[in-house]
mmCIF file of C-alpha atoms and ligand atoms in Angstrom:
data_model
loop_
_atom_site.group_PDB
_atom_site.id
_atom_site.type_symbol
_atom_site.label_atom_id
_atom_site.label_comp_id
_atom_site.label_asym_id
_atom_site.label_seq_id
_atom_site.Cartn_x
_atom_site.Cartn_y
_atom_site.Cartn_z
ATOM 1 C CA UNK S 1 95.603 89.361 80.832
ATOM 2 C CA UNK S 2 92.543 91.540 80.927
ATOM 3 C CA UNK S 3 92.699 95.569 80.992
ATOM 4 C CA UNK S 4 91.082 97.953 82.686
ATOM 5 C CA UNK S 5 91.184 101.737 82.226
ATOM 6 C CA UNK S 6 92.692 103.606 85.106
ATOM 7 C CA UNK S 7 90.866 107.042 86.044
ATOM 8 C CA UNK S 8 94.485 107.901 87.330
ATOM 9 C CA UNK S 9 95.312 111.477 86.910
ATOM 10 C CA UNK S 10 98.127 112.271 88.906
ATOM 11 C CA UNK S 11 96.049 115.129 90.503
ATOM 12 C CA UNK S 12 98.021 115.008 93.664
ATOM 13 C CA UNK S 13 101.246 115.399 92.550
ATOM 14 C CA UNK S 14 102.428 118.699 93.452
ATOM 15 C CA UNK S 15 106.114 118.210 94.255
ATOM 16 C CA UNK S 16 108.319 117.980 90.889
ATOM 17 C CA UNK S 17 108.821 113.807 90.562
ATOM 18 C CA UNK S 18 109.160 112.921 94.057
ATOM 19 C CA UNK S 19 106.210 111.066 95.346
ATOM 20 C CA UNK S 20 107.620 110.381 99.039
ATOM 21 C CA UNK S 21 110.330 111.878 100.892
ATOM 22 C CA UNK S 22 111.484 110.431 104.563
ATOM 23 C CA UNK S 23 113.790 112.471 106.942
ATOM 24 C CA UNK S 24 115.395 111.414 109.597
ATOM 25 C CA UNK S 25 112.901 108.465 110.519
ATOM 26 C CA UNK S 26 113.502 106.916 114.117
ATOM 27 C CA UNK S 27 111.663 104.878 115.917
ATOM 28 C CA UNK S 28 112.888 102.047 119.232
ATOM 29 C CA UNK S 29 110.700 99.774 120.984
ATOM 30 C CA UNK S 30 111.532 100.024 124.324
ATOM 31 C CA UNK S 31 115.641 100.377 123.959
ATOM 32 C CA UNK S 32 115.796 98.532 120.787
ATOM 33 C CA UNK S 33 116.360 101.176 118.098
ATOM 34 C CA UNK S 34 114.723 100.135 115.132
ATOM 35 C CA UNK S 35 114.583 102.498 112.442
ATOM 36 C CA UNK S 36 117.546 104.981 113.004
ATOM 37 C CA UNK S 37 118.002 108.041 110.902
ATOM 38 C CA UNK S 38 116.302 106.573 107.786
ATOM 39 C CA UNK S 39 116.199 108.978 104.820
ATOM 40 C CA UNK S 40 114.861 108.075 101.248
ATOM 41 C CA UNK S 41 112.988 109.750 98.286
ATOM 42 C CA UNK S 42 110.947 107.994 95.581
ATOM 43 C CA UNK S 43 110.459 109.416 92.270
ATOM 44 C CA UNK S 44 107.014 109.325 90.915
ATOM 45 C CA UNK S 45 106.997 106.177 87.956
ATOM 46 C CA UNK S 46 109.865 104.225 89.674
ATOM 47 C CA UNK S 47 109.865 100.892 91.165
ATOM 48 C CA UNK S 48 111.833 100.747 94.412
ATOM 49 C CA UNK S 49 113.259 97.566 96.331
ATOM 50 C CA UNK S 50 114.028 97.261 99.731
ATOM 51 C CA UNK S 51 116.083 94.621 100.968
ATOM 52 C CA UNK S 52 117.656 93.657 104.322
ATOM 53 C CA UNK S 53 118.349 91.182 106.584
ATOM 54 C CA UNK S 54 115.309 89.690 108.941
ATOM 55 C CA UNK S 55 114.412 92.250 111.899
ATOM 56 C CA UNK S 56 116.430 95.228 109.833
ATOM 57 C CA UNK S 57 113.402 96.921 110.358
ATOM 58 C CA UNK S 58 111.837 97.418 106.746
ATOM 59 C CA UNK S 59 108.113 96.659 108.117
ATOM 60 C CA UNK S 60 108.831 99.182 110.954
ATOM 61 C CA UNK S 61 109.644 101.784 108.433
ATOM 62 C CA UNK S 62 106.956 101.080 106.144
ATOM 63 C CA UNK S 63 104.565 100.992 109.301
ATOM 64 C CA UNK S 64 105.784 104.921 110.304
ATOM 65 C CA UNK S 65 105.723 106.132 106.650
ATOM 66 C CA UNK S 66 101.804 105.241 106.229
ATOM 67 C CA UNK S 67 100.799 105.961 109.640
ATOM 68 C CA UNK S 68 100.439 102.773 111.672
ATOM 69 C CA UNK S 69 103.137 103.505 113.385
ATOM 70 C CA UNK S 70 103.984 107.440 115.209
ATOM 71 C CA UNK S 71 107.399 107.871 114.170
ATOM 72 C CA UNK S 72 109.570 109.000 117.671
ATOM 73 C CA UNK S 73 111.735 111.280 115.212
ATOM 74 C CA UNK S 74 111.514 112.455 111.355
ATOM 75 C CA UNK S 75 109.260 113.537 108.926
ATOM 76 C CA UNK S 76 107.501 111.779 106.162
ATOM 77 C CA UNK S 77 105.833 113.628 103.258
ATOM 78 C CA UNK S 78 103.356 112.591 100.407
ATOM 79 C CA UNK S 79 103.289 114.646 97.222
ATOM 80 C CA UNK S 80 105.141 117.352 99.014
ATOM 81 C CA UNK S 81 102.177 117.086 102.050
ATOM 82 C CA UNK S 82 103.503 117.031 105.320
ATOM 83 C CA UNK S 83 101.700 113.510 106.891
ATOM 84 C CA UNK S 84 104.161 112.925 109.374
ATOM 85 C CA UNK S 85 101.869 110.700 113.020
ATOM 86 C CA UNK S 86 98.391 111.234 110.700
ATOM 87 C CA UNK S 87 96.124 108.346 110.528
ATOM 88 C CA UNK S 88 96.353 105.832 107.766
ATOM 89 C CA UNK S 89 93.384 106.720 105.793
ATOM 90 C CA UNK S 90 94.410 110.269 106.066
ATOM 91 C CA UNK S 91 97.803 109.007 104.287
ATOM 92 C CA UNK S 92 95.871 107.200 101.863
ATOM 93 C CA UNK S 93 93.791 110.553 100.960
ATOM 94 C CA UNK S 94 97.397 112.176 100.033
ATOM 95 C CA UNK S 95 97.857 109.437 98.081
ATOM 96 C CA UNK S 96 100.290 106.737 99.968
ATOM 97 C CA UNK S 97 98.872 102.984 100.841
ATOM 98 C CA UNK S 98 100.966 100.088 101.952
ATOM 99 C CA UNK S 99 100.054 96.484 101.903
ATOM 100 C CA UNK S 100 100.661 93.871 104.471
ATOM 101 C CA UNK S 101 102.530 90.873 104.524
ATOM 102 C CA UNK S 102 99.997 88.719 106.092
ATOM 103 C CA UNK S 103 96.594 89.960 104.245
ATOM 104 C CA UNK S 104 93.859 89.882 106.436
ATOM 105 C CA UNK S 105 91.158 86.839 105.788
ATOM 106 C CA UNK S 106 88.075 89.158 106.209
ATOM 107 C CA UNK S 107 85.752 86.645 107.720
ATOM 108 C CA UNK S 108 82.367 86.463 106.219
ATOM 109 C CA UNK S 109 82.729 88.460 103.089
ATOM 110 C CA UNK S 110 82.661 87.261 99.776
ATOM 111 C CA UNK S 111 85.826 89.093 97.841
ATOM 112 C CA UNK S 112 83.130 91.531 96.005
ATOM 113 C CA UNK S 113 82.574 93.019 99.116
ATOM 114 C CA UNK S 114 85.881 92.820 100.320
ATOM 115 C CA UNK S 115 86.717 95.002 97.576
ATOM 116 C CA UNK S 116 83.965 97.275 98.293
ATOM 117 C CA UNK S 117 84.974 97.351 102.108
ATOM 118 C CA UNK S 118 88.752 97.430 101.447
ATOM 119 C CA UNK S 119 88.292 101.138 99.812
ATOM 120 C CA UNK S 120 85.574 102.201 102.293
ATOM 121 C CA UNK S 121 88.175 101.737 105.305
ATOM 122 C CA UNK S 122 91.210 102.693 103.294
ATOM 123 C CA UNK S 123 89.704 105.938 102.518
ATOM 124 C CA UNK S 124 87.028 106.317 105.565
ATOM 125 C CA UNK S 125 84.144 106.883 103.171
ATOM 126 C CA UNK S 126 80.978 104.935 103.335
ATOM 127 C CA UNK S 127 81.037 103.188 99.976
ATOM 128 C CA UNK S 128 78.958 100.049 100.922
ATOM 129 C CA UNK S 129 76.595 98.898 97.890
ATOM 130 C CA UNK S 130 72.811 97.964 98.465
ATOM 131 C CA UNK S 131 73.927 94.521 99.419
ATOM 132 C CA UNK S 132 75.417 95.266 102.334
ATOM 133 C CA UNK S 133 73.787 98.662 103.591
ATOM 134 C CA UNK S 134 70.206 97.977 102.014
ATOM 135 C CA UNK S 135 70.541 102.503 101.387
ATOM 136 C CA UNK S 136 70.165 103.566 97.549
ATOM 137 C CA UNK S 137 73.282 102.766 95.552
ATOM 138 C CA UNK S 138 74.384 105.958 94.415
ATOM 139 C CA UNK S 139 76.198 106.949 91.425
ATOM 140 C CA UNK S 140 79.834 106.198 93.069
ATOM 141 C CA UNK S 141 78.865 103.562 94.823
ATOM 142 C CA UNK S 142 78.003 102.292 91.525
ATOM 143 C CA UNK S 143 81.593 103.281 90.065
ATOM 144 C CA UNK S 144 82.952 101.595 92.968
ATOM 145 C CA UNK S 145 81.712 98.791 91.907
ATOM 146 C CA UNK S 146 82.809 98.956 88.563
ATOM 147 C CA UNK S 147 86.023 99.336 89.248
ATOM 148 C CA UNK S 148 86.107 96.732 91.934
ATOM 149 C CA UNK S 149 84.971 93.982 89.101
ATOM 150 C CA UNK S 150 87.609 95.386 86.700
ATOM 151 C CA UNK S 151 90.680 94.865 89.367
ATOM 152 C CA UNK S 152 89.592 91.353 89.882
ATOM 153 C CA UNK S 153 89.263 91.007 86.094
ATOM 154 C CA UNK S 154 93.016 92.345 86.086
ATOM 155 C CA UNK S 155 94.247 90.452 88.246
ATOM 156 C CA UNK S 156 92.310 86.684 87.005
ATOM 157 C CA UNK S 157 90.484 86.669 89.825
ATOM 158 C CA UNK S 158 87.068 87.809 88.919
ATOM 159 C CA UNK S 159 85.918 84.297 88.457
ATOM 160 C CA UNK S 160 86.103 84.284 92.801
ATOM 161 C CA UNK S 161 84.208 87.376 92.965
ATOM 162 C CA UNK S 162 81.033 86.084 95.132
ATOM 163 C CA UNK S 163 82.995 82.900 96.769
ATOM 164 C CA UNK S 164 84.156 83.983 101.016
ATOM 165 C CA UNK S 165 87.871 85.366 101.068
ATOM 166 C CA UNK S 166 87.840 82.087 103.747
ATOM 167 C CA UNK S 167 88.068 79.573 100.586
ATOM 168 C CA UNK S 168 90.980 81.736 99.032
ATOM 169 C CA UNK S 169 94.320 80.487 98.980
ATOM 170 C CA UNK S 170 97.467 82.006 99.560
ATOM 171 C CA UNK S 171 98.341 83.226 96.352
ATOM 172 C CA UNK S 172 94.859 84.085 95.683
ATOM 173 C CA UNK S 173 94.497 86.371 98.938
ATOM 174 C CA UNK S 174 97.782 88.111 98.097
ATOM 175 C CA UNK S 175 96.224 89.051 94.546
ATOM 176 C CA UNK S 176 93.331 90.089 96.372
ATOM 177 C CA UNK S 177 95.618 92.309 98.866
ATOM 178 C CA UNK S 178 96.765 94.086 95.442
ATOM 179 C CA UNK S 179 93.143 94.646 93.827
ATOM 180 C CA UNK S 180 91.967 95.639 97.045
ATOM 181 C CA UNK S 181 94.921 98.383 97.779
ATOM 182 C CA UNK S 182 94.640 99.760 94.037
ATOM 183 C CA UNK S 183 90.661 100.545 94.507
ATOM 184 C CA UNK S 184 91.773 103.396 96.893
ATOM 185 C CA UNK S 185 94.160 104.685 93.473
ATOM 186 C CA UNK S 186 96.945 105.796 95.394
ATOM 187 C CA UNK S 187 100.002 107.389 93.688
ATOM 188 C CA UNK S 188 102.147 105.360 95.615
ATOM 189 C CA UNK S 189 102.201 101.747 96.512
ATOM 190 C CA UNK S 190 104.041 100.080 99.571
ATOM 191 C CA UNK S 191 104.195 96.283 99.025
ATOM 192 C CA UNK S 192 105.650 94.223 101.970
ATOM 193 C CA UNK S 193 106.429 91.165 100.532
ATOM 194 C CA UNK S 194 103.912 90.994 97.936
ATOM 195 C CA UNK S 195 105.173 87.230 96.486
ATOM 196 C CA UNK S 196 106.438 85.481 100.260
ATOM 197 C CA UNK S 197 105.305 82.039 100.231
ATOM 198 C CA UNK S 198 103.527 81.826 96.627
ATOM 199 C CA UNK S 199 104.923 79.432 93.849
ATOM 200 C CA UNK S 200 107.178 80.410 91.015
ATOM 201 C CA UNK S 201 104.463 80.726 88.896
ATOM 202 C CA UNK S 202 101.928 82.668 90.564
ATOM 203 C CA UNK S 203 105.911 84.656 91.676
ATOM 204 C CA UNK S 204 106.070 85.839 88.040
ATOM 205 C CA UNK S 205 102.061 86.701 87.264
ATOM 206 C CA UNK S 206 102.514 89.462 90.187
ATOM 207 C CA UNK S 207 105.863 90.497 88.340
ATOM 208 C CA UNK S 208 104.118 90.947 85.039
ATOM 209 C CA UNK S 209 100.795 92.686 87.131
ATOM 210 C CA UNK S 210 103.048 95.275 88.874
ATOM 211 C CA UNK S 211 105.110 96.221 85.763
ATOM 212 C CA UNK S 212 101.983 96.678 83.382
ATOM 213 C CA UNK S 213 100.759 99.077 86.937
ATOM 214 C CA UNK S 214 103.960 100.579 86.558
ATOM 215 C CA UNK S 215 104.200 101.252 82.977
ATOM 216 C CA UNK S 216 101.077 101.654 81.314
ATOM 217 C CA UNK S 217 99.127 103.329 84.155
ATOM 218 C CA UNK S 218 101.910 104.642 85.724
ATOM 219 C CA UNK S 219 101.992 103.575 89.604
ATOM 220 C CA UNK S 220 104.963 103.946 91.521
ATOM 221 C CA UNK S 221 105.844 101.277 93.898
ATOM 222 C CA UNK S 222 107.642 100.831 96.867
ATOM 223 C CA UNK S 223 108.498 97.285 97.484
ATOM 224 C CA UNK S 224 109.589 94.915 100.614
ATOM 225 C CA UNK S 225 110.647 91.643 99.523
ATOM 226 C CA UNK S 226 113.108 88.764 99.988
ATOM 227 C CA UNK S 227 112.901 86.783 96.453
ATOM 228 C CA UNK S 228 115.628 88.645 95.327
ATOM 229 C CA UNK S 229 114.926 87.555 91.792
ATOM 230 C CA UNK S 230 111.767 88.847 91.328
ATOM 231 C CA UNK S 231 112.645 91.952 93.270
ATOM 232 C CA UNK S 232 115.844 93.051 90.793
ATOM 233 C CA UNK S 233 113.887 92.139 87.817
ATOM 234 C CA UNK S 234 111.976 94.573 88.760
ATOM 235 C CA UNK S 235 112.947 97.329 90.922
ATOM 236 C CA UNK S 236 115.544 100.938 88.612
ATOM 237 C CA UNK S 237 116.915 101.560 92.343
ATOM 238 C CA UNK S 238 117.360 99.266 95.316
ATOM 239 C CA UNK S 239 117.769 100.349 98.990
ATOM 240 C CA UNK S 240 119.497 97.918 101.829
ATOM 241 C CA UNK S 241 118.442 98.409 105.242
ATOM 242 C CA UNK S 242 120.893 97.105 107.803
ATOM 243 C CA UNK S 243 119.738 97.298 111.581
ATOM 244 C CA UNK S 244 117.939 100.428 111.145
ATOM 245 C CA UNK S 245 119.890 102.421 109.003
ATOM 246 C CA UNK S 246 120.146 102.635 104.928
ATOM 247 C CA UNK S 247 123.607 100.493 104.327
ATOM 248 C CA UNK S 248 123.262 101.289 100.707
ATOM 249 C CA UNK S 249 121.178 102.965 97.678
ATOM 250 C CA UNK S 250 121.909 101.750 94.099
ATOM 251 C CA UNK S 251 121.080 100.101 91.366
ATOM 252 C CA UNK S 252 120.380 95.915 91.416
ATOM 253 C CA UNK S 253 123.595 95.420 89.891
ATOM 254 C CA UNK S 254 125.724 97.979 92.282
ATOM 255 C CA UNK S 255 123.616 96.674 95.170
ATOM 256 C CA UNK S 256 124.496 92.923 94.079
ATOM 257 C CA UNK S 257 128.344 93.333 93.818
ATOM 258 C CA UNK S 258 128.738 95.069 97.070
ATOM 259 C CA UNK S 259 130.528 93.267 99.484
ATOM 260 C CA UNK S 260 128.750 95.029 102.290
ATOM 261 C CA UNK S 261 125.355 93.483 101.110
ATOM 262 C CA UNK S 262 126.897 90.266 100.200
ATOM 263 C CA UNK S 263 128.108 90.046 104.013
ATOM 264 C CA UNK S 264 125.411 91.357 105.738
ATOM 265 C CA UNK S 265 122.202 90.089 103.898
ATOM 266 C CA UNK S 266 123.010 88.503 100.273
ATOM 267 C CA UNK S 267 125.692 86.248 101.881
ATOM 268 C CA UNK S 268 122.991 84.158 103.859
ATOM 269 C CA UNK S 269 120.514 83.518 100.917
HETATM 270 N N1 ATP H 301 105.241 96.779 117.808
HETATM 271 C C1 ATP H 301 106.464 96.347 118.136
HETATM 272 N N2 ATP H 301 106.828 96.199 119.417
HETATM 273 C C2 ATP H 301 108.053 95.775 119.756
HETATM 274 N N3 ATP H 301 109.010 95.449 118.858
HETATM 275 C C3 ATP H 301 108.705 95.567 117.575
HETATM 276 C C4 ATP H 301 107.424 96.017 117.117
HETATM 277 N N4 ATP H 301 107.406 96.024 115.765
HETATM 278 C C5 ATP H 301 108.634 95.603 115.378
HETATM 279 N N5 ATP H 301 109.401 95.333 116.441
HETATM 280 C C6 ATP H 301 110.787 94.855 116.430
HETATM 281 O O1 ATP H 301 111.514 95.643 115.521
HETATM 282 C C7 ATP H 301 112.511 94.868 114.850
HETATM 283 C C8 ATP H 301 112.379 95.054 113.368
HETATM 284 O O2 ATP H 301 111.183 94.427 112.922
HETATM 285 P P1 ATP H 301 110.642 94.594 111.446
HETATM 286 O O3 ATP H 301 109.422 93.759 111.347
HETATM 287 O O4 ATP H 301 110.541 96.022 111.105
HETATM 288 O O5 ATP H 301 111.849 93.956 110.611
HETATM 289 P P2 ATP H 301 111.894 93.532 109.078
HETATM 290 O O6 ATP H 301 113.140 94.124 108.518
HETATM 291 O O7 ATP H 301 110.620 93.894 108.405
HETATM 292 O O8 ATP H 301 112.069 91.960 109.222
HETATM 293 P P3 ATP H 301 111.508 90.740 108.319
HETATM 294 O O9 ATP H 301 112.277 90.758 107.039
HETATM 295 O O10 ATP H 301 111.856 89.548 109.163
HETATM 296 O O11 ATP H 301 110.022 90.924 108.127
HETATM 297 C C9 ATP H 301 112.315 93.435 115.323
HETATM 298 O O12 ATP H 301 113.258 93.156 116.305
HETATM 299 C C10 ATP H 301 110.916 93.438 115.885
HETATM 300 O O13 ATP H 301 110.756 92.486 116.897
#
């Protein structure tokens, strides 16, 4: 695995360890409550799970903590910032970016510029290189740059950097997903379901990718996902959401060997 050096310096944190803290997060589609009362805190370091059974409403809650979605009730606060109904990119300049389950194909770039893009729309900034914008590449475009080739690097797909994201496959695009969120070098990281439909192999690369993140550079994630395996290997706290609400908070082996979880969600696997 290749390294890169992180220009990480924690500059946002302001609030002593806690990254993100929800209150009282509610949200219904029409009269389907969703997400009902949700309240959570995430330490700055840690790697979080979140589990639940399908349509528990894990994606809705990601979707109101990082602004895609106006929370009807609640607050939701980044490095002690107050972001609660602000746009995405405004989330992502207090230092909170989520990922999707389904990444986007990006017609008709190559995965350089999808890169180079993928931080000009997660932070609204116009970061496009000569290339693209035919302007003078400045200094941080030219950083931008850098760093985009060293994420690729990291993540063994550098090799695909001029091919279209079109030719990717599934696995690759989901690495891509990753490179792409980290060029915006948030403090926090939402991952919904960062290894869904990828083999075993490819399962445990991501494993290794976000605990060197985690680690060494010291990202904190906040992760969505069903393989249960790869999700308690890696994830100091778990949360289970159960139609809407936070059943339980523990760690994988409390979470594991409660019958509540076993019925509702671990049962079924
Ligand atoms: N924009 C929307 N409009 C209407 N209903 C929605 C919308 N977004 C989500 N829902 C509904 O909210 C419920 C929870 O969906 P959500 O995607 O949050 O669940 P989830 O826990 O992430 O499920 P899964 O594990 O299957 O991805 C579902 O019933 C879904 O249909």
């Amino acid at each position: 695995m290749s390294s890169f050096e992180l220009t990480y310096d924690g500059a946002n944190l302001q609030k002593e360890n806690t990254v993100l803290e929800v209150a009282g997060l509610k949200k219904s589609f029409g009269g389907l409550v969703v997400t009902d009362d949700v309240s959570l805190a995430i330490e700055s370091g840690s790697i979080t799970g979140m589990i639940g059974p399908n349509g528990a409403g894990k994606s809705t809650l990601f979707n109101q903590i990082s602004g895609f979605y106006d929370p009807d009730d609640g607050t939701v606060e980044v490095n002690g910032t107050d972001v609660t109904g602000k746009q995405p990119n405004k989330i992502v300049q207090e230092g909170l970016l989520r990922t999707f389950q389904t990444p986007r194909r990006l017609e008709k770039m190559t995965v350089r510029e999808a890169m180079l893009v993928g931080a000009q729309s997660q932070l609204g900034e116009s970061i496009l290189p000569l290339w693209i914008s035919g302007a003078e590449v400045t200094r941080e475009e030219r950083a931008n740059l850098e760093r985009a080739m060293e994420l690729l690097e990291f993540f063994e797909i550098d090799h695909l950097a001029t091919e279209p994201t079109t030719s990717l496959s599934g696995g690759q695009m989901k690495l891509l997903a990753l490179a792409r969120a980290l060029m915006a070098e948030p403090d926090i990281l939402l991952l919904d379901e960062p290894v869904a439909g990828i083999n075993p192999t490819l399962v445990n690369q991501i494993a290794g990718f976000i605990e060197e993140l985690n680690q060494e550079q010291g990202y904190t994630f906040f992760i969505i996902e069903h393989d249960i395996e790869f999700l308690m290997g890696l994830a100091e706290e778990v949360i289970v959401l159960n139609q809407g609400r936070v059943l339980l908070e523990g760690t994988p082996e409390t979470v594991q060997s409660d019958e509540r979880v076993i019925n509702a969600y671990l049962g079924d696997m």
